[in-house]
Coordinates of C-alpha atoms in Angstrom, one line a residue:
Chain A
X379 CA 22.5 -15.1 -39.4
X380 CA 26.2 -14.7 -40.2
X381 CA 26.7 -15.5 -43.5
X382 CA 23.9 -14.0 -44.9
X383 CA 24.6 -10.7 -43.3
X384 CA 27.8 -10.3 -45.2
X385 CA 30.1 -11.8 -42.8
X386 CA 33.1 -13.5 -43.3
X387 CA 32.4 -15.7 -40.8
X388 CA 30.8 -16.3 -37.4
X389 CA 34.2 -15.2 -35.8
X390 CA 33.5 -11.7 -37.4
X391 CA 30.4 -11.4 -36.6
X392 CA 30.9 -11.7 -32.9
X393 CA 33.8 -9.1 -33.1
X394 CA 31.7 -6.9 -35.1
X395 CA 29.1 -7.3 -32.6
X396 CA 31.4 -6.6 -29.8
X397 CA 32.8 -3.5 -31.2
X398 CA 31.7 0.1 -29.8
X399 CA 31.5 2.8 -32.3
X400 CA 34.7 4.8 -31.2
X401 CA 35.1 8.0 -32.1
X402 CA 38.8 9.8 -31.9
X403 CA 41.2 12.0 -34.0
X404 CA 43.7 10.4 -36.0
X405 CA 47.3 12.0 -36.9
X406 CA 45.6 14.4 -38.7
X407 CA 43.3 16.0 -36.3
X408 CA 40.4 14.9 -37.7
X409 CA 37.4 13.0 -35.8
X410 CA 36.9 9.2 -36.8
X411 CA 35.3 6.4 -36.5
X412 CA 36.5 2.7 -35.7
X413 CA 40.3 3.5 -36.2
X414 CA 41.3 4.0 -32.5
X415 CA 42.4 0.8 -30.2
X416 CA 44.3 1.6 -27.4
X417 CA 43.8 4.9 -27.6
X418 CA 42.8 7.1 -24.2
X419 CA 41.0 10.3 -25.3
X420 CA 38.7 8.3 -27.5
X421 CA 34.9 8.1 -27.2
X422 CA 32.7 5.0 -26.9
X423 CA 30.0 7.0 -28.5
X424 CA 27.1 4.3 -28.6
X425 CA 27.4 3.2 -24.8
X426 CA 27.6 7.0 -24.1
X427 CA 24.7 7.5 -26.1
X428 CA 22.6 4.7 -24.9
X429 CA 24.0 5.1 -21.2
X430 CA 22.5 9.1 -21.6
X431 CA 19.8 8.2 -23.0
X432 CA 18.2 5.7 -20.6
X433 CA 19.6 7.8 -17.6
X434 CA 17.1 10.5 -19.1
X435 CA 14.3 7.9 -19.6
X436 CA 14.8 7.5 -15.8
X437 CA 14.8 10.4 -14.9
X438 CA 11.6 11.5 -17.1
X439 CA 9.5 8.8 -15.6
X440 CA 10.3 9.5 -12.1
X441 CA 10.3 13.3 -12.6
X442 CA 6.6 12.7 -14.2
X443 CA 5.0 11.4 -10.4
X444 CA 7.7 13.5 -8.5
X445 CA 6.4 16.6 -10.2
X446 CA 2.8 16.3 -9.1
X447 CA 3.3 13.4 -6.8
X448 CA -0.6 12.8 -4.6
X449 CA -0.3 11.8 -0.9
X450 CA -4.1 10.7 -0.8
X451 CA -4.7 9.4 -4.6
X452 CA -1.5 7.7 -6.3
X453 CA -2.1 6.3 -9.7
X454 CA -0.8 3.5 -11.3
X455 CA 2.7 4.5 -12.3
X456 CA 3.1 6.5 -9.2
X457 CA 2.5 3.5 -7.3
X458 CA 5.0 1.6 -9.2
X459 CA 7.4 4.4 -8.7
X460 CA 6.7 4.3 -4.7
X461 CA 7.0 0.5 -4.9
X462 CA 10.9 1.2 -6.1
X463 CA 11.6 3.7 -4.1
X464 CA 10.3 2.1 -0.9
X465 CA 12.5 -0.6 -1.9
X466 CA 15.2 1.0 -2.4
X467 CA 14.8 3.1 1.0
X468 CA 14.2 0.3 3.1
X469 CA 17.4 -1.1 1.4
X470 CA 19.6 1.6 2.8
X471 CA 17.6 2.2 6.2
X472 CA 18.4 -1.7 6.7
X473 CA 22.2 -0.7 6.0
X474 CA 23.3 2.6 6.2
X475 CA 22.7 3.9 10.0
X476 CA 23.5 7.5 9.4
X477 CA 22.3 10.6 8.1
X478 CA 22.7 11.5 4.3
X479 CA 20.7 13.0 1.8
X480 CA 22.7 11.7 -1.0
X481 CA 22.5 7.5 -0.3
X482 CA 19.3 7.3 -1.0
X483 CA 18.9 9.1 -4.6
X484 CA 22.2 7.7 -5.4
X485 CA 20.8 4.2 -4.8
X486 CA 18.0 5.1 -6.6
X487 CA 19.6 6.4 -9.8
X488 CA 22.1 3.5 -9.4
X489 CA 19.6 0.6 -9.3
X490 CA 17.1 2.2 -12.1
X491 CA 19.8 3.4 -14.4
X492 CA 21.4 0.0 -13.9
X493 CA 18.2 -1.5 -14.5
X494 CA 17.5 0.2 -17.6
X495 CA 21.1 -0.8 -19.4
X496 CA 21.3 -4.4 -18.8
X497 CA 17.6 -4.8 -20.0
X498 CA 19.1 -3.3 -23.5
X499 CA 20.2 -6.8 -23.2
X500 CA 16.8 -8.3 -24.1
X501 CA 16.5 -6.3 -27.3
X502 CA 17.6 -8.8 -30.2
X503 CA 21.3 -8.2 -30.7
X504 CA 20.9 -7.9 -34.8
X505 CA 18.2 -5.0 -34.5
X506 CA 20.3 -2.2 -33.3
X507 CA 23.6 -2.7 -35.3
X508 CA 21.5 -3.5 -38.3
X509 CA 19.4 -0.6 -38.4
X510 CA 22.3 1.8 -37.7
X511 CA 24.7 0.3 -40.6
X512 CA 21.7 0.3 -42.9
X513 CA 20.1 3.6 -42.2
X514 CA 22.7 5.9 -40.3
X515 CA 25.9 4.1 -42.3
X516 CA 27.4 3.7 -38.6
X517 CA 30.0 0.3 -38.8
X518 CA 29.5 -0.2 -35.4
X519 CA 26.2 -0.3 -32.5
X520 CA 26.8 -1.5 -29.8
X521 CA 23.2 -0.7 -27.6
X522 CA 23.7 -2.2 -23.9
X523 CA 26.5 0.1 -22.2
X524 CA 27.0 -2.2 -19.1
X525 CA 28.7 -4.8 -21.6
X526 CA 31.1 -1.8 -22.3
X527 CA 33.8 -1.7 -19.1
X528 CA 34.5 1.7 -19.7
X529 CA 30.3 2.3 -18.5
X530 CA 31.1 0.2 -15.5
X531 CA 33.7 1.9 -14.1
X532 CA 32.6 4.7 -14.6
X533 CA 30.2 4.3 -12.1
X534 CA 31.9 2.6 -9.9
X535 CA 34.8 5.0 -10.1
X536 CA 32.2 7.7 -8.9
X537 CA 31.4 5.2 -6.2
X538 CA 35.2 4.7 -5.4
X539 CA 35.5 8.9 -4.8
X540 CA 32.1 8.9 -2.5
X541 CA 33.7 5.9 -0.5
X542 CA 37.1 8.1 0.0
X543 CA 34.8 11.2 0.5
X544 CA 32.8 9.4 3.4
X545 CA 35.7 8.1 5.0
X546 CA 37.6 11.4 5.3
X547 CA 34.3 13.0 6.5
X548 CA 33.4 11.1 8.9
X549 CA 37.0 10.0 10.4
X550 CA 39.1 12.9 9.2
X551 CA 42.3 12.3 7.2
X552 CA 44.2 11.3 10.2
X553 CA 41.3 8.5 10.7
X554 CA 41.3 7.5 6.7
X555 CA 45.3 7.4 7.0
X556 CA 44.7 5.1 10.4
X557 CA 42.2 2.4 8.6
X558 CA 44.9 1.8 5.9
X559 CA 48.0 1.2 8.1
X560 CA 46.5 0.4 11.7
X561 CA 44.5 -2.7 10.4
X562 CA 44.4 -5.5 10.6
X563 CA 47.3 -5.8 12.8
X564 CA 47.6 -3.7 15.1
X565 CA 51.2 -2.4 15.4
X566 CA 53.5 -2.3 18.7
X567 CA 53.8 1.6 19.7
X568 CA 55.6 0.3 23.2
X569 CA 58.8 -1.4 24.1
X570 CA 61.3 -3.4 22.3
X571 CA 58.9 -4.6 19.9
X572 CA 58.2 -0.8 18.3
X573 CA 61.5 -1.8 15.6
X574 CA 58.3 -4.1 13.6
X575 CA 56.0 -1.5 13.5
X576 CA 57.1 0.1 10.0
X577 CA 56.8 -3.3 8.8
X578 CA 53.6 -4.1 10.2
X579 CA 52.3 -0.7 8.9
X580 CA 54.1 -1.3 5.1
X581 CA 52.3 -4.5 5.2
X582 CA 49.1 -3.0 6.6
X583 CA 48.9 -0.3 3.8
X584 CA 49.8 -2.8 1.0
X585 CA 46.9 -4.8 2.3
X586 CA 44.2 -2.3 3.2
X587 CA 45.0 -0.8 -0.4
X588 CA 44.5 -3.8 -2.2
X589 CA 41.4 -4.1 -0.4
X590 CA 40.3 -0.5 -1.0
X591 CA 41.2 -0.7 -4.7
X592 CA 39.7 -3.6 -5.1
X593 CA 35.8 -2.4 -4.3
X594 CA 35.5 -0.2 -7.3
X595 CA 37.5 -3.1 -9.4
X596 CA 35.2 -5.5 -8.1
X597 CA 32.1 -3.9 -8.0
X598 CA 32.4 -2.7 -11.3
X599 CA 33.9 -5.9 -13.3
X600 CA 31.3 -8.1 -11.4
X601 CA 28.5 -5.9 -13.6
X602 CA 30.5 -5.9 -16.7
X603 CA 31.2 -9.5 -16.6
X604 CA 27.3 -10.7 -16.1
X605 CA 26.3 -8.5 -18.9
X606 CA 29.1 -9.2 -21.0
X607 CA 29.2 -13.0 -20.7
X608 CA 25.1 -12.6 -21.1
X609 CA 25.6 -10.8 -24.5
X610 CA 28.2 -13.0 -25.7
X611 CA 25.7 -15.6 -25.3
X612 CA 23.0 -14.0 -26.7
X613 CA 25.3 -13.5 -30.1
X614 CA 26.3 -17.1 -29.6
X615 CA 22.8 -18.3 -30.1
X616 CA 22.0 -15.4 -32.6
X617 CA 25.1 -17.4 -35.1
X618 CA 23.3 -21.2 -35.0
X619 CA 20.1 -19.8 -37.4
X620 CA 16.5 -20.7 -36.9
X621 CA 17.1 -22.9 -33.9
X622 CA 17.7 -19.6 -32.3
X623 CA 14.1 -18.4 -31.4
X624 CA 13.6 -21.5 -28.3
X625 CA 16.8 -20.7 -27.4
X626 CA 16.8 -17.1 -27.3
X627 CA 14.0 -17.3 -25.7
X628 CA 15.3 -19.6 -23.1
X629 CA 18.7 -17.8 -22.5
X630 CA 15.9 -14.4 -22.2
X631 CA 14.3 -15.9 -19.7
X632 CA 17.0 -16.4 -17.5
X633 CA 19.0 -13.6 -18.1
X634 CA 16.1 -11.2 -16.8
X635 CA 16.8 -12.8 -13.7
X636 CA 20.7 -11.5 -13.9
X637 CA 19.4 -8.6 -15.2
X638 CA 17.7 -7.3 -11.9
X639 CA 20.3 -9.2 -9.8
X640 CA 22.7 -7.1 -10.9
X641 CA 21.3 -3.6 -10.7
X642 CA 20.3 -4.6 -7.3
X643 CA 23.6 -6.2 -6.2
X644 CA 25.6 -3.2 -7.9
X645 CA 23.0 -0.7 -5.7
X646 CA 23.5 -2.6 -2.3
X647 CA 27.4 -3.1 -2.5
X648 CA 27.5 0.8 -3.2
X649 CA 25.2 1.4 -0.1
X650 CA 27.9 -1.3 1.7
X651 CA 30.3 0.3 1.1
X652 CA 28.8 3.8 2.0
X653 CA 28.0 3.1 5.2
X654 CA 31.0 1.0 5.8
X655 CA 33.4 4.4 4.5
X656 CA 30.8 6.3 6.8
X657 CA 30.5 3.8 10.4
X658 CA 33.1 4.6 13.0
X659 CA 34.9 1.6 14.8
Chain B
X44 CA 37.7 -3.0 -24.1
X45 CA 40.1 -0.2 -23.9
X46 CA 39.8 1.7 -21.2
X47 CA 39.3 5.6 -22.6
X48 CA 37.3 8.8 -22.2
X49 CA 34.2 6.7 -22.0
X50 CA 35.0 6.5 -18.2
X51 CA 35.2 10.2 -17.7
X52 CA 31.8 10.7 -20.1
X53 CA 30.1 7.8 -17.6
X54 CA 31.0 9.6 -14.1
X55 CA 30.0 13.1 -15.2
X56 CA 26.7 11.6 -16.4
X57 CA 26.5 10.2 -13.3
X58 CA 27.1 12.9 -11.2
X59 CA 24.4 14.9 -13.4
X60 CA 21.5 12.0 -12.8
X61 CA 22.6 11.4 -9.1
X62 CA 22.6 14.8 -8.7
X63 CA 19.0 15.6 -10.6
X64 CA 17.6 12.8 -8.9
X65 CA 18.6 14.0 -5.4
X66 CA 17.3 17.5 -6.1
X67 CA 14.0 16.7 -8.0
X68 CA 12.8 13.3 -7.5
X69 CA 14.0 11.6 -4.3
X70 CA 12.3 14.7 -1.8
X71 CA 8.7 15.2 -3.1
X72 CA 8.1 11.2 -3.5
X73 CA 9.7 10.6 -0.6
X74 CA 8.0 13.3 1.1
X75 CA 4.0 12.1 -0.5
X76 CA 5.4 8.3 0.9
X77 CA 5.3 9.8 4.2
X78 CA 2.4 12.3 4.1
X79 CA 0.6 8.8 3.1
X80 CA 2.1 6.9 5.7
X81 CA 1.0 9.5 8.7
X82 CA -2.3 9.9 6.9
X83 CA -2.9 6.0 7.2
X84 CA -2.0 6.3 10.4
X85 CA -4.3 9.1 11.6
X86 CA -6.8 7.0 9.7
X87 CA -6.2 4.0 11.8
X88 CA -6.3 5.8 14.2
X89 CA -9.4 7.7 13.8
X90 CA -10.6 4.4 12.9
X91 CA -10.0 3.1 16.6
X92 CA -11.3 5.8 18.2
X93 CA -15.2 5.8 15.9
X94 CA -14.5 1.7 17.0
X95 CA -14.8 3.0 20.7
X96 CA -17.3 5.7 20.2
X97 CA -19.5 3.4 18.4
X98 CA -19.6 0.7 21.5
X99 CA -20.3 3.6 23.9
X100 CA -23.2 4.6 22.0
X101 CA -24.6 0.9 21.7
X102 CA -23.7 0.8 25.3
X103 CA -25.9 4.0 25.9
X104 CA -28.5 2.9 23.3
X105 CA -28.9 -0.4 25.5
X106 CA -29.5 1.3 28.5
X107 CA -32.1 3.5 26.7
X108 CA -33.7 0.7 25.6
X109 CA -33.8 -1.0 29.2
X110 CA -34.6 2.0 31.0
X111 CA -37.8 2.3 28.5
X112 CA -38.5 -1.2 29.0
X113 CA -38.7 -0.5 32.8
X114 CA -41.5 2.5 32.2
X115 CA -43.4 0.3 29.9
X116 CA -43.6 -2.3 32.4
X117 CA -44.5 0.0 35.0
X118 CA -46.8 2.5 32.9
X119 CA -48.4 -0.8 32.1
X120 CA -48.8 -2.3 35.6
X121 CA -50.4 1.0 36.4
X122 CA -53.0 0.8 33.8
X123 CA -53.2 -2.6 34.8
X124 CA -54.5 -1.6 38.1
X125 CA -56.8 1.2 37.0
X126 CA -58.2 -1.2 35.0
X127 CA -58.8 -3.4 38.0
X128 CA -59.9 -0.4 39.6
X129 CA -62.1 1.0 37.4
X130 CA -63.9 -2.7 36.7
X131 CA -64.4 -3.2 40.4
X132 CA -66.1 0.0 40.5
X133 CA -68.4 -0.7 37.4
X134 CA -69.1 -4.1 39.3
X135 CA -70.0 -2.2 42.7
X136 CA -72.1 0.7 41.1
X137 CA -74.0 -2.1 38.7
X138 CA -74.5 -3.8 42.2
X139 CA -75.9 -1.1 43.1
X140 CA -77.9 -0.1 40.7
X141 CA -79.3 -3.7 40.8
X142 CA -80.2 -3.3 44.4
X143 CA -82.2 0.1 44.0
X144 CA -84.0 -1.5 40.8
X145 CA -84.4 -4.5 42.5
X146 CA -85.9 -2.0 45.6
X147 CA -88.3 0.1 43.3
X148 CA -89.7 -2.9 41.8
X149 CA -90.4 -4.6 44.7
X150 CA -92.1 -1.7 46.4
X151 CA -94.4 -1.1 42.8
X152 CA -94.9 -5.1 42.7
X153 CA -96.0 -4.6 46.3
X154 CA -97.9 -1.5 45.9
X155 CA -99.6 -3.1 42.5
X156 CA -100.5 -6.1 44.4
X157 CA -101.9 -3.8 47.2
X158 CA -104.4 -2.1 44.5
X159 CA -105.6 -5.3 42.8
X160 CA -106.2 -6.1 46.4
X161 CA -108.1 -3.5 47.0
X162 CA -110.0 -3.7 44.1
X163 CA -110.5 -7.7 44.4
X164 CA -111.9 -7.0 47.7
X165 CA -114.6 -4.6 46.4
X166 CA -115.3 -7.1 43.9
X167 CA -115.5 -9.7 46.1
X168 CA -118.1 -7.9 48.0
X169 CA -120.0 -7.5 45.4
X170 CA -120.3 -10.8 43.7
X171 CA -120.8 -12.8 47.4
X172 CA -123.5 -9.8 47.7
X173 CA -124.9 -11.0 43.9
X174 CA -124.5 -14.8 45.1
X175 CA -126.5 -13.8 48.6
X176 CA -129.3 -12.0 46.7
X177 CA -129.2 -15.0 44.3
X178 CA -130.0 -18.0 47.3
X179 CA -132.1 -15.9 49.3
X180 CA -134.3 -15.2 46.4
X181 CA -135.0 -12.1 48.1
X182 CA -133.9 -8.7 48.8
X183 CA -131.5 -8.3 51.2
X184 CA -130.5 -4.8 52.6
X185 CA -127.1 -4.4 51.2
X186 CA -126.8 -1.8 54.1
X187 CA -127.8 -3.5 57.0
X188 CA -125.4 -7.1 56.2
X189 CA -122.5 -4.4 55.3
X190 CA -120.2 -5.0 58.2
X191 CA -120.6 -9.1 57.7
X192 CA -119.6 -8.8 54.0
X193 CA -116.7 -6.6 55.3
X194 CA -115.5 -9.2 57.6
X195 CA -116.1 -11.4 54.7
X196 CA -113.7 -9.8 52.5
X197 CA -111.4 -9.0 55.0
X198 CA -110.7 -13.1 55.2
X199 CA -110.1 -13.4 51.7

């Protein structure tokens, strides 16, 4: 409840709520928090935090059956963590045609880490940031990193550089340089016609880049958006009072449906575009 | 929504998880997935093949069973016909047994009948000689009428 929380109003409280806990230095060279907008070399330190810490909850559970995994006598949560991974392994058999020992964890890590963040989502948005200003004095919490861009694009920045990586690998420079200007028109190398190609090849590049840019962009702002637009929501509903709980609940419902849609669109569109970077013409 | 170091921060953590999961978690359950998988497999397999084994032994088992059948019915047709045999020999040797009975107790019926004959007929001789003596109120020489009570007797 706004007001009773100590804020101004329910404007406030969204902003608060919206707020990462930014940590930077100021003039002085010292480290604080909250006083840094706009700046670069400034840390979202509760999405990194919450982003690490869930990447190591994945990693602990999966490590726990990978360490002693049994062929003849899986138990419960090994068969759970086979039922993932099957998934996700048909997912890029289906897709990606090559051979690569990195797709496949990638996807993996991508789709459960993914997983993990948006379902901060489900956690009651006044929990967190109320805890952390009572108990560890911190102004802001912010506690689902995909609703934080920075997260996103992150990842899908680390995407971007595999895609490149692929592409160069598997069709050499010369081939990477030929996708961006030799598509989609193909131009004239004969005859009189060989004055347009520069201009067909400008125009090539400045589409194929746009195009190329716009795979990170897009796959990380589609992510970002969901979650964001699902939080803002979720704060929305958290300002009317005790009409809340049937709505919460409601909104909850629904939004664990984005929730896995997302991880899993975010993990296919990376496999896409893997294989695309890595399929010759 | 600032872009800043965050994005940095996020990739290197990424890198790190990608990179632990490819090295310790994505090989050995991927690798227990398949040792299942070709385990099932064999299984099936194996499966199949005690499937085909089992129908070749009810296969043999039913030959057994008829092939026993067969020497049942023959061992029992054979004792069949001993049987037969042996009754008809029973009947044959009680026949004749019968006969030689039969035989001997004629012969001592015949030979009994031959002595009560014999003695009837000295009996005979003596009570006609009695009656004689009786009519003729005398004394007749027993010696001297001998041959005519023979003859006598003789007709009886």
């Amino acid at each position: 409840m706004a007001s009773e929380n100590g804020y101004a109003n329910s404007g406030e409280y969204i902003t608060h709520h919206l707020q990462n806990l930014q940590v930077c230095r100021d003039d002085a060279g010292e480290w604080v928090f909250g006083k840094c907008p706009g700046e670069f070399w400034a840390l979202n330190v509760d999405s990194m935090f919450w982003s690490i810490l869930l990447g190591l909850i994945f990693l602990f559970l999966f490590r726990v059956v990978a360490k002693k995994p049994s062929a003849s006598k899986p138990g419960r949560w090994q068969a759970f963590v086979e039922i993932i991974v099957e998934l996700v392994d048909g997912a890029v058999k289906e897709t990606f045609h090559g051979k690569s020992k990195l797709i496949a964890p990638l996807a993996l890590t991508v789709f459960v880490w993914v997983f993990l963040m948006n379902l901060m989502d489900l956690v009651p948005v006044d929990w967190v940031p109320l805890f952390s200003e009572k108990v560890l004095h911190l102004p802001y919490m912010k506690i689902v990193p995909t609703t934080d861009v920075n997260i996103t694009f992150g990842m899908s920045l680390s995407v971007f550089v595999l895609i490149i990586f692929y592409t160069i690998k598997n069709k050499g420079i010369g081939g990477f340089i030929a996708e961006l200007t030799l598509h989609p028109i193909a131009p004239p190398l004969k005859g009189p016609g060989i004055i347009a190609a520069p201009f067909i090849i400008a125009f090539n590049f400045i589409l194929e880049s746009v195009a190329l840019l716009a795979k990170p962009l897009s796959l990380s702002l589609r992510l970002f958006g969901n979650l964001f637009a699902g939080e803002l929501i979720f704060i929305l509903i958290a300002i009317i009072g005790y009409f809340q709980l049937p709505l919460h609940f409601g909104w909850a419902v629904f939004h664990v449906l984005i929730i896995t849609l997302q991880a899993y669109i975010f993990m296919m569109l990376t496999i896409v575009y893997l294989s695309l970077a890595s399929e010759k013409h | 929504m600032d872009l800043n170091a965050t994005v940095i921060g996020q990739s290197i953590a990424m890198v790190v998880f990608v990179w632990f999961c490819m090295k310790f978690i994505w090989p050995p359950l991927l690798a227990a997935i398949e040792e299942r998988q070709e385990k099932i497999a064999e299984g099936l397999a194996a499966a199949e093949q005690g499937a085909e084994r089992l129908d070749q032994a009810r296969a043999e088992a039913e030959e057994i069973v008829a092939d026993a059948r067969r020497q049942a019915t023959q061992i029992l047709d054979q004792a069949n016909a001993r049987a037969n045999e042996i009754v008809a020999d029973g009947k044959n040797e009680g026949e004749r047994e019968r006969e030689r009975q039969l035989t001997a107790a004629k012969a001592e019926i015949e030979q009994e009948t031959n002595r009560a004959r014999e003695e009837l007929r000295g009996q005979v001789s003596a009570i006609a000689v009695a009656g004689a003596e009786k009519i003729l109120n005398r004394e007749i020489d027993a010696k001297a009428h001998d041959d005519i009570l023979g003859k006598l007797a003789a007709e009886i």
